[in-house]
Amino acid sequence: MKYTIPDYEEYKDIVEKMEVDELLRTIICPDIGNDKKILHNNTGAAFFHAETSDVLKKRIDIVNKDRDLPAIIATDIEGGAGSLIKDATKFPSMMACSKADSEELAYEMGKISAVESRRVGFEWAFGPDIDILGNYETPITSNRCCGEDYRQDIKIAGAVMR
C-alpha cells in the first residue's frame, strides 16, 4: 500500500523564504496540555489534549492570534476523534476495529474522525497507531494497535488513514 504527501505549491514559496531558525520553529510541536493559561507561541505547531470542541477551538484561536501563518494544530487520535474531543463520536479501540476485520468500517471510523477533528481545527493527527502487538497484557499497546499480524495492521490502519 502506498501513501503520498501531495505538494502544496502555495507553501513552497513561503518555506523557501524562511531562515533556518524560522523553519525549525515550524516543525517543533510543543505540548499545549490542558493549562488554563495558554500563551501565544512562535512555533509552527501546537499539540493539544482532550477537551470539548468549544474549549479546543478557543485554545487554538489563542495560539493562532495575530499570526501571519497559523500554527499546525496537532493531537493524538489513536482511538478516533472521540478519544480526544470529548463531544465527538466515540469508537471502539483499534484492536476491536481489527477484530471486526472490515476495511469499510475502519474507513468510516477514519473518515468520521477526520471530519470531526478538522471541524475543531486539527490538521495533524497522531493516529492510527500501527504498533505490532507482542504482548496482549501490555496496557499501552494492547488496545491501540491492530494486533500481532503486520498484514492486518496495514489493512485496517491503512483503511483508517485513507
Coordinates of C-alpha atoms in Angstrom, one line a residue:
M1 CA 0.0 0.0 0.0
K2 CA 1.5 3.3 -1.0
Y3 CA 0.7 6.7 0.5
T4 CA 2.0 10.0 -0.9
I5 CA 2.1 13.5 0.5
P6 CA 0.9 16.0 -2.1
D7 CA 3.0 19.0 -3.0
Y8 CA 1.4 22.3 -2.0
E9 CA 2.8 24.9 -4.3
E10 CA 1.4 27.8 -2.2
Y11 CA 3.6 26.7 0.7
K12 CA 6.8 26.1 -1.3
D13 CA 7.4 29.9 -1.7
I14 CA 6.8 30.5 2.0
V15 CA 9.2 27.8 3.0
E16 CA 11.9 28.8 0.6
K17 CA 11.9 32.4 2.0
M18 CA 12.4 31.2 5.6
E19 CA 15.7 31.4 7.6
V20 CA 16.8 28.2 9.2
D21 CA 15.7 29.2 12.7
E22 CA 12.3 30.2 11.5
L23 CA 12.0 26.9 9.6
L24 CA 13.0 24.9 12.6
R25 CA 10.3 26.7 14.7
T26 CA 7.7 25.5 12.2
I27 CA 8.5 21.8 12.9
I28 CA 8.7 22.0 16.7
C29 CA 5.4 20.9 18.2
P30 CA 5.1 21.9 21.9
D31 CA 2.6 20.2 24.1
I32 CA 0.0 22.8 25.0
G33 CA -1.7 20.5 27.5
N34 CA -4.8 21.5 29.4
D35 CA -3.4 24.6 31.0
K36 CA -5.9 27.3 31.6
K37 CA -3.3 29.8 30.6
I38 CA -2.1 29.3 27.0
L39 CA 0.5 31.6 25.7
H40 CA 0.7 32.6 22.1
N41 CA 3.9 30.9 20.9
N42 CA 6.1 31.3 17.8
T43 CA 6.4 27.7 17.0
G44 CA 4.8 26.3 13.8
A45 CA 2.8 23.7 15.6
A46 CA 0.9 23.0 18.8
F47 CA -0.2 19.7 20.4
F48 CA -3.5 19.6 22.4
H49 CA -5.1 17.2 24.9
A50 CA -8.6 16.0 25.5
E51 CA -11.3 18.7 25.9
T52 CA -14.7 19.7 24.5
S53 CA -14.7 21.0 20.9
D54 CA -15.6 24.6 22.1
V55 CA -12.7 24.7 24.6
L56 CA -10.3 23.3 22.0
K57 CA -11.4 25.9 19.3
K58 CA -10.9 28.7 21.8
R59 CA -7.4 27.4 22.7
I60 CA -6.5 27.0 19.0
D61 CA -7.6 30.6 18.4
I62 CA -5.4 31.8 21.2
V63 CA -2.4 30.0 19.7
N64 CA -3.1 31.5 16.3
K65 CA -3.9 35.0 17.4
D66 CA -2.1 37.7 15.4
R67 CA -0.1 35.2 13.3
D68 CA 0.6 35.7 9.6
L69 CA 1.0 31.9 9.2
P70 CA -1.2 29.8 11.5
A71 CA 0.3 27.0 13.6
I72 CA -0.2 23.4 12.5
I73 CA -2.6 22.1 15.2
A74 CA -1.8 18.5 16.2
T75 CA -3.3 15.9 18.5
D76 CA -3.3 12.2 19.3
I77 CA -6.5 10.4 18.0
E78 CA -5.3 6.8 18.1
G79 CA -8.8 5.8 19.1
G80 CA -10.7 8.2 16.8
A81 CA -11.8 11.8 17.3
G82 CA -13.8 10.9 20.4
S83 CA -10.7 9.8 22.2
L84 CA -9.6 13.5 22.2
I85 CA -12.6 15.6 21.5
K86 CA -15.0 14.9 24.4
D87 CA -18.1 15.6 22.4
A88 CA -17.1 13.8 19.3
T89 CA -18.0 10.3 18.1
K90 CA -16.6 7.5 20.4
F91 CA -15.2 4.5 18.6
P92 CA -14.1 1.1 19.8
S93 CA -10.3 0.6 20.1
M94 CA -8.2 -0.2 17.0
M95 CA -7.9 -3.7 18.3
A96 CA -11.7 -4.0 18.3
C97 CA -11.8 -2.5 14.8
S98 CA -9.2 -5.0 13.7
K99 CA -11.2 -7.9 15.2
A100 CA -14.2 -6.8 13.1
D101 CA -11.9 -7.3 10.1
S102 CA -13.8 -4.8 8.0
E103 CA -11.9 -2.3 5.9
E104 CA -15.2 -0.5 5.2
L105 CA -15.8 0.1 9.0
A106 CA -12.2 1.1 9.5
Y107 CA -12.5 3.6 6.7
E108 CA -15.7 5.1 8.1
M109 CA -14.0 5.4 11.5
G110 CA -11.1 7.3 9.9
K111 CA -13.4 9.4 7.8
I112 CA -15.7 10.5 10.7
S113 CA -12.6 11.1 12.9
A114 CA -11.0 13.3 10.2
V115 CA -14.2 15.3 9.7
E116 CA -14.8 15.9 13.4
S117 CA -11.1 16.6 14.1
R118 CA -10.9 19.0 11.2
R119 CA -14.1 20.8 12.2
V120 CA -12.4 21.7 15.6
G121 CA -9.2 22.8 13.9
F122 CA -6.9 19.9 13.9
E123 CA -4.6 19.4 10.9
W124 CA -2.1 16.8 12.1
A125 CA -3.2 13.6 13.8
F126 CA -1.0 11.1 15.6
G127 CA -3.1 8.0 14.8
P128 CA -4.0 5.4 14.0
D129 CA -1.3 3.6 15.9
I130 CA 0.5 0.9 13.9
D131 CA 2.4 -0.8 16.6
I132 CA 2.7 -4.6 16.2
L133 CA 1.4 -6.2 19.4
G134 CA 3.8 -8.5 21.1
N135 CA 2.1 -8.9 24.4
Y136 CA -1.6 -8.8 25.0
E137 CA -1.1 -7.8 28.6
T138 CA 0.7 -4.6 27.8
P139 CA -1.7 -1.8 28.7
I140 CA -0.2 0.7 26.3
T141 CA -0.3 -1.2 23.0
S142 CA -2.9 -3.9 23.7
N143 CA -5.9 -1.8 22.5
R144 CA -4.4 0.9 20.4
C145 CA -2.9 -1.3 17.7
C146 CA -4.5 -3.8 15.3
G147 CA -2.8 -7.0 16.6
E148 CA 0.2 -9.3 16.0
D149 CA 0.0 -9.6 12.2
Y150 CA 1.6 -6.7 10.3
R151 CA -0.6 -7.5 7.3
Q152 CA -3.7 -6.9 9.4
D153 CA -2.2 -3.8 10.8
I154 CA -1.5 -2.5 7.3
K155 CA -5.0 -3.4 6.1
I156 CA -7.0 -1.9 9.0
A157 CA -4.8 1.1 9.8
G158 CA -4.4 1.8 6.1
A159 CA -8.2 1.9 5.7
V160 CA -8.5 4.3 8.7
M161 CA -5.8 6.6 7.1
R162 CA -7.5 6.6 3.7

